[in-house]
Tab-separated table of C-alpha atoms in Angstrom:
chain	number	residue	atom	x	y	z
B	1	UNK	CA	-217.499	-0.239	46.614
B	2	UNK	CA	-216.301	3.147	45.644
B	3	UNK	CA	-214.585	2.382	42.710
B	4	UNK	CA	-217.560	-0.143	41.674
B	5	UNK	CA	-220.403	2.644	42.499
B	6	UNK	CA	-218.048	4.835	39.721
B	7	UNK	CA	-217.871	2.287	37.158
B	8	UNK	CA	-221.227	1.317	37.170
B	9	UNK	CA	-222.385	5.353	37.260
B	10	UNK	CA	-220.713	6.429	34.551
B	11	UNK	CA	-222.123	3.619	32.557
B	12	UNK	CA	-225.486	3.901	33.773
B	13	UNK	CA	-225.408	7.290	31.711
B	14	UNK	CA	-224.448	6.262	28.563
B	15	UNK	CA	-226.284	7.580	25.612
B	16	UNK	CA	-229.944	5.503	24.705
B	17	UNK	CA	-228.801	2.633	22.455
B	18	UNK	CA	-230.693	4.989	19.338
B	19	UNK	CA	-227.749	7.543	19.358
B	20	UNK	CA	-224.496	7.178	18.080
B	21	UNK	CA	-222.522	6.684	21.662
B	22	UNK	CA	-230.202	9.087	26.373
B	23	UNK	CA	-252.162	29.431	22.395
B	24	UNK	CA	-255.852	29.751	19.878
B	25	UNK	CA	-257.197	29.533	17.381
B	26	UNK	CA	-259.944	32.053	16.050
B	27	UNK	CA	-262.877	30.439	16.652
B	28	UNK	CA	-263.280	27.345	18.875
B	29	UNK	CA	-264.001	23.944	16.762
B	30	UNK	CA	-267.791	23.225	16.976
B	31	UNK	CA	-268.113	20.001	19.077
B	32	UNK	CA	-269.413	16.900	17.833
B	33	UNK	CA	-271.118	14.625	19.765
B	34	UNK	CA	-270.278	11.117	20.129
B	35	UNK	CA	-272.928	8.644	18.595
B	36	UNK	CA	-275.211	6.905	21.404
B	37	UNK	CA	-273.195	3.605	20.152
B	38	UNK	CA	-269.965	4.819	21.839
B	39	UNK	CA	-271.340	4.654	25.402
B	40	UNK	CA	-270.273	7.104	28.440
B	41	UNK	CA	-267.413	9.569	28.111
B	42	UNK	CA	-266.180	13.219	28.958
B	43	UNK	CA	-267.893	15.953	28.887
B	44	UNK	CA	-266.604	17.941	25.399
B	45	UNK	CA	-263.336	19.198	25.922
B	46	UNK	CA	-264.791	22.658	25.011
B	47	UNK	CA	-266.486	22.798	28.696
B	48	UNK	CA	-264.013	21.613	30.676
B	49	UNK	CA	-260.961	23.187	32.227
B	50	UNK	CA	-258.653	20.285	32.832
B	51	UNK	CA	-258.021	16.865	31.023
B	52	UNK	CA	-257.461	14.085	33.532
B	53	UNK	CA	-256.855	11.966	30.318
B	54	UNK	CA	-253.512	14.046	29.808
B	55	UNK	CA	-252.734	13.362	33.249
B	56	UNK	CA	-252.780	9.717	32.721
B	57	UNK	CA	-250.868	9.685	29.594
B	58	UNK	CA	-248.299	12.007	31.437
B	59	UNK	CA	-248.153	9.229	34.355
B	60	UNK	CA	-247.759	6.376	32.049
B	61	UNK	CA	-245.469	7.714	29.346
B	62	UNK	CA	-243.500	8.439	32.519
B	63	UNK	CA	-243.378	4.902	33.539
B	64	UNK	CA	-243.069	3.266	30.103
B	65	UNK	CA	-239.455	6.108	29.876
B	66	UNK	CA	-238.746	4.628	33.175
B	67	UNK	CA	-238.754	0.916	31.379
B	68	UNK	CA	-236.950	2.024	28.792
B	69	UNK	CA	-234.246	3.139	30.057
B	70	UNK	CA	-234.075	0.196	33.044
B	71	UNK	CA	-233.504	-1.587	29.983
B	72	UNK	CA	-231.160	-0.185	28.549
B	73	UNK	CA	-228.859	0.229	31.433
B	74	UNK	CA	-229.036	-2.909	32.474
B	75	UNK	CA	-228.215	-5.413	29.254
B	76	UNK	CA	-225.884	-4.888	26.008
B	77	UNK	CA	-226.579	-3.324	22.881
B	78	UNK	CA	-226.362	-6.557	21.220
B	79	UNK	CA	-229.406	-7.895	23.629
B	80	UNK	CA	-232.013	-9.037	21.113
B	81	UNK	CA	-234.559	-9.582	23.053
B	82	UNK	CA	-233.913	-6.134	25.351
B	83	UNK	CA	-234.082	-4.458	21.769
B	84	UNK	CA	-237.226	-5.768	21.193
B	85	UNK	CA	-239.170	-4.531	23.986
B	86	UNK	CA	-237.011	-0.713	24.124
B	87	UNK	CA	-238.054	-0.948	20.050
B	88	UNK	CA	-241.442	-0.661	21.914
B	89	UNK	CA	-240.889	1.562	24.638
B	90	UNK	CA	-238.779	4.445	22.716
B	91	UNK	CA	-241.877	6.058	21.705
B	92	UNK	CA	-242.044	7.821	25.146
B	93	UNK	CA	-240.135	10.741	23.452
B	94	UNK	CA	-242.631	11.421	20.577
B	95	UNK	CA	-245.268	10.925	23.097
B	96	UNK	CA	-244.411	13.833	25.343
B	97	UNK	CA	-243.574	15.965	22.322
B	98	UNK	CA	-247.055	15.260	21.170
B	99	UNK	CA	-248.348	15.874	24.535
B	100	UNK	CA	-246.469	19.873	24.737
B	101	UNK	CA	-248.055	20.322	21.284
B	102	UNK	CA	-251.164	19.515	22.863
B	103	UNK	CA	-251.501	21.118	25.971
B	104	UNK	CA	-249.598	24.105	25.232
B	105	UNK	CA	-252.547	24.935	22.261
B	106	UNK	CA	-255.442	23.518	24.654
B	107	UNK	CA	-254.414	25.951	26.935
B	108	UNK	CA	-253.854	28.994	24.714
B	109	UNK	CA	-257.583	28.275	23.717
B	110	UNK	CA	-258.644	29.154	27.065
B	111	UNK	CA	-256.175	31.780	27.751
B	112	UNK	CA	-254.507	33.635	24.522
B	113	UNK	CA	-250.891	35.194	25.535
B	114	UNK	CA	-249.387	36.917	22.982
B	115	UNK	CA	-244.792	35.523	22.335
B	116	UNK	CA	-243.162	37.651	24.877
B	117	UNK	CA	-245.597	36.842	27.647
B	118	UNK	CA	-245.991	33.068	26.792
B	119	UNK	CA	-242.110	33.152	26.784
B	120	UNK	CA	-241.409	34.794	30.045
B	121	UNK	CA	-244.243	32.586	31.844
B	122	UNK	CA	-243.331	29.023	29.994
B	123	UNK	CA	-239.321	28.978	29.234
B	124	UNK	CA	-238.436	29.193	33.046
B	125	UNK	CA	-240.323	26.461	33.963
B	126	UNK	CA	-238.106	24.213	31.694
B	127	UNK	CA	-234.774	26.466	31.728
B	128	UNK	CA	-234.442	26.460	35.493
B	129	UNK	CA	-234.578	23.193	36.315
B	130	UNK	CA	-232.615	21.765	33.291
B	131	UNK	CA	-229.776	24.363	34.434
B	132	UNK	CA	-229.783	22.979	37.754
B	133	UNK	CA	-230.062	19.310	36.659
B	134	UNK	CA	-226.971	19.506	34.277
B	135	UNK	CA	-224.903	21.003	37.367
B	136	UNK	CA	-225.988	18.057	39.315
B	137	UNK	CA	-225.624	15.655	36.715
B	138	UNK	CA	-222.208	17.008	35.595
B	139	UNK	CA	-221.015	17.115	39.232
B	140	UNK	CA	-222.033	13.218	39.706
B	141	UNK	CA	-220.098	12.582	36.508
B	142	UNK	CA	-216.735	14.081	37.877
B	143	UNK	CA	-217.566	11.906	41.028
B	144	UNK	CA	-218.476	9.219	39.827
B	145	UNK	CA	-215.611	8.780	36.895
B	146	UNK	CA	-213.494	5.564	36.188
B	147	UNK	CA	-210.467	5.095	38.862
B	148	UNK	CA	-207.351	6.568	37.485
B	149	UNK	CA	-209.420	9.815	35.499
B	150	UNK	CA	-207.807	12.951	36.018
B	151	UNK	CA	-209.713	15.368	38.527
B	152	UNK	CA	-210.982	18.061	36.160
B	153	UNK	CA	-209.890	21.394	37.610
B	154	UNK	CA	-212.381	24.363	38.219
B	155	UNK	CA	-211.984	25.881	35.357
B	156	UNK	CA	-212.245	22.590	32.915
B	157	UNK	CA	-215.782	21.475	34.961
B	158	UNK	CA	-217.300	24.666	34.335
B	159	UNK	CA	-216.176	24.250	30.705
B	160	UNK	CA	-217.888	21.038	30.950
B	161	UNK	CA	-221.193	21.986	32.197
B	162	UNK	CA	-221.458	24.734	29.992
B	163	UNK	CA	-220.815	22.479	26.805
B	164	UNK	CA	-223.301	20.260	28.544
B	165	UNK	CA	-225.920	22.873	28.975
B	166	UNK	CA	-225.905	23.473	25.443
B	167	UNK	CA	-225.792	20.422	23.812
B	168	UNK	CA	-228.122	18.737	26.660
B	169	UNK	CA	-225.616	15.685	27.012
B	170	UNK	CA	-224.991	15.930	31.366
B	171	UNK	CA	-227.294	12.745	30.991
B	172	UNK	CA	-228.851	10.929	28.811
B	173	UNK	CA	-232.428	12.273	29.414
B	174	UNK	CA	-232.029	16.190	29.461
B	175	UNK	CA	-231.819	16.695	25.922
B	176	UNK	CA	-235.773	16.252	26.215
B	177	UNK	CA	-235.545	19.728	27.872
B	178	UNK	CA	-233.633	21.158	25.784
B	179	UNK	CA	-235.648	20.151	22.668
B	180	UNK	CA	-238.982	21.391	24.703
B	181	UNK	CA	-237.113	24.848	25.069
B	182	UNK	CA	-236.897	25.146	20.783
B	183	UNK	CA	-240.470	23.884	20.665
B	184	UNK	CA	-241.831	26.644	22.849
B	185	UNK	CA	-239.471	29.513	21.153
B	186	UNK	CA	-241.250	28.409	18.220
B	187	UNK	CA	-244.827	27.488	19.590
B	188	UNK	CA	-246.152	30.591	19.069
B	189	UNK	CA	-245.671	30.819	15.300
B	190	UNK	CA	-246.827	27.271	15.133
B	191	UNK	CA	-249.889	28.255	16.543
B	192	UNK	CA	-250.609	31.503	14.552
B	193	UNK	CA	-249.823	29.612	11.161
B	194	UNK	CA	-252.449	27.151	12.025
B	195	UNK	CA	-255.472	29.347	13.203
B	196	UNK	CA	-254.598	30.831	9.632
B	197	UNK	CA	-255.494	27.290	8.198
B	198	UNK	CA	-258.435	25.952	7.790
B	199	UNK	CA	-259.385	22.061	8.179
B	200	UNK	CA	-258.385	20.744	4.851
B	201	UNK	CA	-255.180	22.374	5.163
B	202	UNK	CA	-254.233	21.179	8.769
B	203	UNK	CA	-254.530	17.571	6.646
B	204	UNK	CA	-251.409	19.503	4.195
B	205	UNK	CA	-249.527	20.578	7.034
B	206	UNK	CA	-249.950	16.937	8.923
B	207	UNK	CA	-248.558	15.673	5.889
B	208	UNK	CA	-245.816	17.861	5.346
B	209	UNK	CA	-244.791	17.319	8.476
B	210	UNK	CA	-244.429	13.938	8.290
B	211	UNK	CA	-242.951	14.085	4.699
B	212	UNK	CA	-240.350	16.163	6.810
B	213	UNK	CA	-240.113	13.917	9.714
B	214	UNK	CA	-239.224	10.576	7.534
B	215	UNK	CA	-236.732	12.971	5.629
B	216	UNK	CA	-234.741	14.119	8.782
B	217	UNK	CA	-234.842	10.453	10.233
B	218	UNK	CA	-233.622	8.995	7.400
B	219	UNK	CA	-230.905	11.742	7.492
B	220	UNK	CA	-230.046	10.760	11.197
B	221	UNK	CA	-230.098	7.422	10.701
B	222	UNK	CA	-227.793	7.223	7.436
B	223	UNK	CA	-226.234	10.869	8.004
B	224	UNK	CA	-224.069	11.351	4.525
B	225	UNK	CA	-219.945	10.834	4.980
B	226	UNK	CA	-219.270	14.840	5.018
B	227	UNK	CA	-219.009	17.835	8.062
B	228	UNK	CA	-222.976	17.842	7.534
B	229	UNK	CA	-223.536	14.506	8.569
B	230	UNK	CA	-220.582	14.438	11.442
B	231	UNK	CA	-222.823	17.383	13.369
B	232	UNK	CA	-226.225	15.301	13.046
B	233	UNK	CA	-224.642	12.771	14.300
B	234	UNK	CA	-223.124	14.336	17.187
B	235	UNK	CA	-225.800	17.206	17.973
B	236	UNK	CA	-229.431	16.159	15.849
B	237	UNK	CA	-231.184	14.153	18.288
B	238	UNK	CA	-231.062	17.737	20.098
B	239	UNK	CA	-232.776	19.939	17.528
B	240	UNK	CA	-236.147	20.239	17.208
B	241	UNK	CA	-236.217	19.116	13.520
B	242	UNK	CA	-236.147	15.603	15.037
B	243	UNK	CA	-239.427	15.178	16.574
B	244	UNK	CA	-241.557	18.071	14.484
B	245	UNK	CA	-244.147	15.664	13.231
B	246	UNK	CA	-245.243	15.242	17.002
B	247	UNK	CA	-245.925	18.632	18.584
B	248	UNK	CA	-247.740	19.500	15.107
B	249	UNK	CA	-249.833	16.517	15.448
B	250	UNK	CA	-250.506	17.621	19.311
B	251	UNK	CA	-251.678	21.059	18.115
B	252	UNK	CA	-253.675	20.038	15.115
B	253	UNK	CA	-255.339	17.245	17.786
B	254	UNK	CA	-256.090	20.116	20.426
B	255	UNK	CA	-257.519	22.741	17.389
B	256	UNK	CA	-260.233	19.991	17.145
B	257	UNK	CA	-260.456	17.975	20.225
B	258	UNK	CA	-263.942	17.886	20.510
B	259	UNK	CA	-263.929	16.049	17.106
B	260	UNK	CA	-260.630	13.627	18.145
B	261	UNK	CA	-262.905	12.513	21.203
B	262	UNK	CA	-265.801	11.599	19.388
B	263	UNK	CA	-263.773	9.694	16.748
B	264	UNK	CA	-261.633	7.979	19.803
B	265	UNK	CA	-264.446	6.562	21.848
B	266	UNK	CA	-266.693	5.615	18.848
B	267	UNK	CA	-263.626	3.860	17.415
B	268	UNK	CA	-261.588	2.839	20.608
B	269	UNK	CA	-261.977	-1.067	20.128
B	270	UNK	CA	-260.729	-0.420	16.392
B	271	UNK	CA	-257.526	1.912	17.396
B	272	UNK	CA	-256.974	-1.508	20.332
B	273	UNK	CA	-256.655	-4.168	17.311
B	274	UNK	CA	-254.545	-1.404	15.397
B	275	UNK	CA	-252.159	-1.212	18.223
B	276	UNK	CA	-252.002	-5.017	18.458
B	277	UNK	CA	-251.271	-5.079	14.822
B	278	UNK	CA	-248.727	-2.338	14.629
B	279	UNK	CA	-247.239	-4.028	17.249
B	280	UNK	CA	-246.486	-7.124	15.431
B	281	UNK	CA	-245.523	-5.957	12.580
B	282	UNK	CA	-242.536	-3.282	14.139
B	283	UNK	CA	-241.511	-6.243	15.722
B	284	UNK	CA	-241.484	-8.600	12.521
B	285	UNK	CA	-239.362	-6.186	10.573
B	286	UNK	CA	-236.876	-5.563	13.930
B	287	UNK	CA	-236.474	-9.512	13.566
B	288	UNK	CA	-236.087	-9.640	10.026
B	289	UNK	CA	-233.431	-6.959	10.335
B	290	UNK	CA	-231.641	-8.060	12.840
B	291	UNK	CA	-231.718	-11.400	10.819
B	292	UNK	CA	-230.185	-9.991	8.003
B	293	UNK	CA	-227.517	-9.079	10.093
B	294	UNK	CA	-228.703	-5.482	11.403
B	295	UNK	CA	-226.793	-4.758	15.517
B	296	UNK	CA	-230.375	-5.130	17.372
B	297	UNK	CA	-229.316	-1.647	18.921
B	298	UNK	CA	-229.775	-0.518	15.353
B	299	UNK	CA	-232.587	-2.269	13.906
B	300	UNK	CA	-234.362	-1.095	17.192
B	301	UNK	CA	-233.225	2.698	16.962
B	302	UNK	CA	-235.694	5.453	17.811
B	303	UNK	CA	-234.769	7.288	14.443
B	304	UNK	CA	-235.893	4.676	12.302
B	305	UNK	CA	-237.852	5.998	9.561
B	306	UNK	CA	-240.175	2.491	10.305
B	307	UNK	CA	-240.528	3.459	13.556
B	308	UNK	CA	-242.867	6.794	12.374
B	309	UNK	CA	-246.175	4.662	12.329
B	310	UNK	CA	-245.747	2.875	15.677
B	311	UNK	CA	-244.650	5.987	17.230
B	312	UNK	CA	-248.440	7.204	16.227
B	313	UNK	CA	-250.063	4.571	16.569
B	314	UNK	CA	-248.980	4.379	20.074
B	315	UNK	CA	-249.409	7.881	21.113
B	316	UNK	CA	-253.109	7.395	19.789
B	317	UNK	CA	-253.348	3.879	21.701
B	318	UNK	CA	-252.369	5.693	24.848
B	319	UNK	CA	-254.321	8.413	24.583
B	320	UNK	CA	-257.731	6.410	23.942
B	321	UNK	CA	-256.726	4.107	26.717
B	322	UNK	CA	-256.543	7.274	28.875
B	323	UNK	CA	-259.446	8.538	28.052
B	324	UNK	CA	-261.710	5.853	28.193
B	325	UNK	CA	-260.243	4.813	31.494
B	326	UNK	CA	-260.756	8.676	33.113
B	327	UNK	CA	-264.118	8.950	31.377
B	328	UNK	CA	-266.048	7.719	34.555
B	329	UNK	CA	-263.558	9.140	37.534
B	330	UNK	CA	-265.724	11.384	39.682
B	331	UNK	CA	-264.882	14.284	40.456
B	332	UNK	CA	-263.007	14.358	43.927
B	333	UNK	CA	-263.097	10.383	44.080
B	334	UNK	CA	-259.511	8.954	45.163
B	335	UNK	CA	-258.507	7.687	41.748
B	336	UNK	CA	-257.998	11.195	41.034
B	337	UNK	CA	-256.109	12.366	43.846
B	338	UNK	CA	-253.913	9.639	43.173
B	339	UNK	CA	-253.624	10.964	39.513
B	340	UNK	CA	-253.452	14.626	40.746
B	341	UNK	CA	-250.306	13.966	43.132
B	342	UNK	CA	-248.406	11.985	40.356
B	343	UNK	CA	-249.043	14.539	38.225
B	344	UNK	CA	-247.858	16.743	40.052
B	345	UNK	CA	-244.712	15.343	40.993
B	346	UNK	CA	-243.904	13.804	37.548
B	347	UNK	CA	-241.563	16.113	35.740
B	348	UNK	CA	-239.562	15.777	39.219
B	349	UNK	CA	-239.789	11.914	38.465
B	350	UNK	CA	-237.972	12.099	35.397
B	351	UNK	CA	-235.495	14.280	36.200
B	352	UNK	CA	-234.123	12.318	39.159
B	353	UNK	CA	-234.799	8.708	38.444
B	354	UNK	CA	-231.875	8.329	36.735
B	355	UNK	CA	-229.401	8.794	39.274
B	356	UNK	CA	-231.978	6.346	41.298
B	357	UNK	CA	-231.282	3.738	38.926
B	358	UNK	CA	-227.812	3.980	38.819
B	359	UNK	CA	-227.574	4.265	42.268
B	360	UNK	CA	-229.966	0.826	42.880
B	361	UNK	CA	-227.105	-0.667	39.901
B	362	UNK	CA	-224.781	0.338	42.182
B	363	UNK	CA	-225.674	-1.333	45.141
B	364	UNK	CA	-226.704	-4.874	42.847
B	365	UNK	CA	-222.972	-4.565	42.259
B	366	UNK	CA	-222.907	-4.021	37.961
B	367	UNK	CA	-225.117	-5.011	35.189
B	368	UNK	CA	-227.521	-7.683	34.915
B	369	UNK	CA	-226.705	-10.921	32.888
B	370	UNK	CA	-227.816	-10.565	29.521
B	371	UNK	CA	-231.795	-9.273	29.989
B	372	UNK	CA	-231.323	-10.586	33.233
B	373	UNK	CA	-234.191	-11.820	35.252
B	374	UNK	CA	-237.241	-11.212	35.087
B	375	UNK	CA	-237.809	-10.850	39.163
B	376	UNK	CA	-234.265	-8.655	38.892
B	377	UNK	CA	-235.465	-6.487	36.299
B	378	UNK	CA	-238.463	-5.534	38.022
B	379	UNK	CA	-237.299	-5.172	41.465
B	380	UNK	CA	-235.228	-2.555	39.500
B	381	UNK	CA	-237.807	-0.851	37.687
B	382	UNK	CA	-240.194	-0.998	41.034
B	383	UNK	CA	-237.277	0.764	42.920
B	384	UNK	CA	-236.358	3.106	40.656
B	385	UNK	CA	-240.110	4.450	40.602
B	386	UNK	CA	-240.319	4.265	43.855
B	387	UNK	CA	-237.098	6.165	44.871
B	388	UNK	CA	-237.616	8.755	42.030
B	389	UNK	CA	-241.414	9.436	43.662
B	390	UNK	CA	-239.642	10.039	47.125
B	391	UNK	CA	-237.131	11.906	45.432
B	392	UNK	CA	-239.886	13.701	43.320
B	393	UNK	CA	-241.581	14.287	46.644
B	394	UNK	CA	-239.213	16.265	48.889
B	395	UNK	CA	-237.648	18.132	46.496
B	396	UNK	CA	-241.443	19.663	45.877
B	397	UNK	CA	-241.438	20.933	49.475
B	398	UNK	CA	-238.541	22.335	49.564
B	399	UNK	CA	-237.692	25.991	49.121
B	400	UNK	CA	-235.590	25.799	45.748
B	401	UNK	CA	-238.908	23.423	44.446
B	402	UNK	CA	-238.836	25.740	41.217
B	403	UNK	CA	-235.080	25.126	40.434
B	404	UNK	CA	-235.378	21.211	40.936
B	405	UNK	CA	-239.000	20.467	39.811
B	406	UNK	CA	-239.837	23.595	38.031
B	407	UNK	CA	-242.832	24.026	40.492
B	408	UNK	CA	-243.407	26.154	43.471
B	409	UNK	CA	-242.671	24.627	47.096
B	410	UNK	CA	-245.691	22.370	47.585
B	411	UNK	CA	-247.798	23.812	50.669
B	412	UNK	CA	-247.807	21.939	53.709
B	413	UNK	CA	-250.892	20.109	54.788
């Protein structure tokens, strides 16, 4: 069992099938209010201090990276039909990059902080825990490597985890934090430039921005034959330039959120049959590409320049579907307590639940036959969120909470 629990580790952390181996503005937005057509919703953003729609789209971008990546582990990268639903699923990235764009300007709206202070306050929250989380990680690699692998000595481990720390490779998931530390180093000149902007040029910068995005993809995706396009391959999934579209897009949204609601739940049925449509058609050209003799791993990669309009289309499906679905929560009411407590333990989710999942491949003894089952893959996805939340949960009340789950020791009821 040892030597299987290694095996199946070490492979459980190999990179997502994409990669080559994974604040305010000067004057508040007037709100507009939603026609009489587009029945109930929120009260305008502008009067209220927290979203419960961004703690719903936390929660389920959480569980859709959770799919992903139970996917992933568990077939080949020649799996057409696992390719086909992680195609899907890989937007989880751009979603929570949208989502820091988002939240970070919603709440300098409320509460200006001028760099320094915004840095001291924010980059700990994310620094801490993705320091501690590459020891771990790089510790459970040396543990769990092949039979017959060297044992690293002292010296050549803390080599490792420092290499690891700054290319965000100790697993395949904490390059997210690392990416989310260049965002908020930069955040703050992001947000000046646009209160400096006016409505009609937010539009410019959206589409510069994406102009840029579908540039840098394409780049990453067919990096040129020279030193250039050896480091994007090994290190640009890492840099910011990556994912920009999405955090601008997020901070544009939160500039005029009043107006983005309005449009959302008078249009909500609309953005629906866009979803289904989008969805369709990314997977009609992931067929025809993998018919024309595209690996599915490829034809299903997260940087493909394709992939831009379901990646937006789905962030915007998600977030109507969490607002609509939060619009009539009262206050207090148990749906969100529930919502409250997952929040609250969800960055804690996703930084353990990969060492649940390869622990739970571990004891299935290897990978699953081709997609495998459909009652095996989701006894493994069930377990995996389930093990991460208990996970998630003590690590909040214990002493070192902030190191692990970037959150103050949970009090004690």
């Amino acid at each position: 069992m040892g030597s299987t629990l290694g095996v199946v580790m070490v492979t459980a952390q190999r990179p997502e099938r994409d990669r080559a181996a994974p604040v305010a503005p000067s004057a508040p937005p007037v709100p507009a209010a939603p026609p009489a057509s587009a029945g109930p919703g929120p009260a305008p953003a502008s009067d209220r201090r927290h979203l419960h729609e961004v703690d719903l789209f936390r929660l389920l971008t959480f569980a859709c990276v959770i799919g992903v990546h139970v996917l992933s582990a568990t077939t080949t990268i020649d799996n057409v039909g696992s390719n086909a639903g992680q195609l899907l699923l890989h937007f989880t990235r751009e979603a929570f990059f949208t989502l820091t764009g988002f939240v970070l300007t919603f709440q300098a709206l409320r509460r200006p902080q001028r760099p320094a202070p915004f840095w001291r306050k924010r980059i700990p929250l994310v620094l801490t825990p993705y320091l501690t989380w590459t020891a771990l990680y790089s510790l459970l690699a040396v543990w769990t490597r092949p039979p017959g692998t060297p044992e690293p000595t002292v010296s050549q481990e803390l080599a490792t985890m420092g290499w690891n720390a700054l290319e965000g490779t100790a697993w395949y998931h904490l390059y997210f934090l690392l990416v989310t530390l260049q965002l908020y180093l930069v955040f703050p000149a992001l947000l000046a430039g646009l209160r400096r902007l006016g409505r009609v040029r937010h539009g410019v910068v959206l589409g510069v921005a994406l102009v840029v995005q579908v540039v840098v993809c394409e780049l990453l995706i067919d990096p040129p034959a020279n030193g250039f396009g050896t480091f994007l391959v090994a290190h640009g999934f890492v840099l910011l330039p990556a994912y920009l579209l999405y955090p601008v897009v997020g901070a544009v949204a939160a500039l005029h959120l009043d107006q983005v609601q309005a449009l959302v739940l008078r249009f909500r049925w609309v953005i629906a049959g866009l979803v289904v449509v989008v969805v369709a058609a990314a997977e009609v050209l992931y067929v025809l590409a993998v018919d024309g003799g595209t690996v599915p791993s490829m034809a299903a990669a997260v940087f493909q320049p394709t992939t831009i309009v379901w990646f937006l289309v789905a962030v915007l499906g998600l977030y109507t579907l969490s607002l609509v679905v939060t619009a009539g929560w009262r206050p207090g009411g148990p749906a969100r307590r529930v919502l409250a407590y997952a929040s609250d333990r969800s960055f804690g989710i996703f930084l353990a639940h990969p060492v649940v999942l390869a622990g739970l491949l571990a004891i299935a003894g290897g990978w699953v036959g081709a997609v495998g089952s459909g009652s095996t893959l989701l006894a493994l996805y069930l377990g995996t969120v389930v093990g991460s939340v208990l996970v998630a949960d003590v690590a909040r009340r214990l002493p070192w909470s902030a190191a692990l789950t970037g959150r103050r020791c949970a009090p004690r009821r």
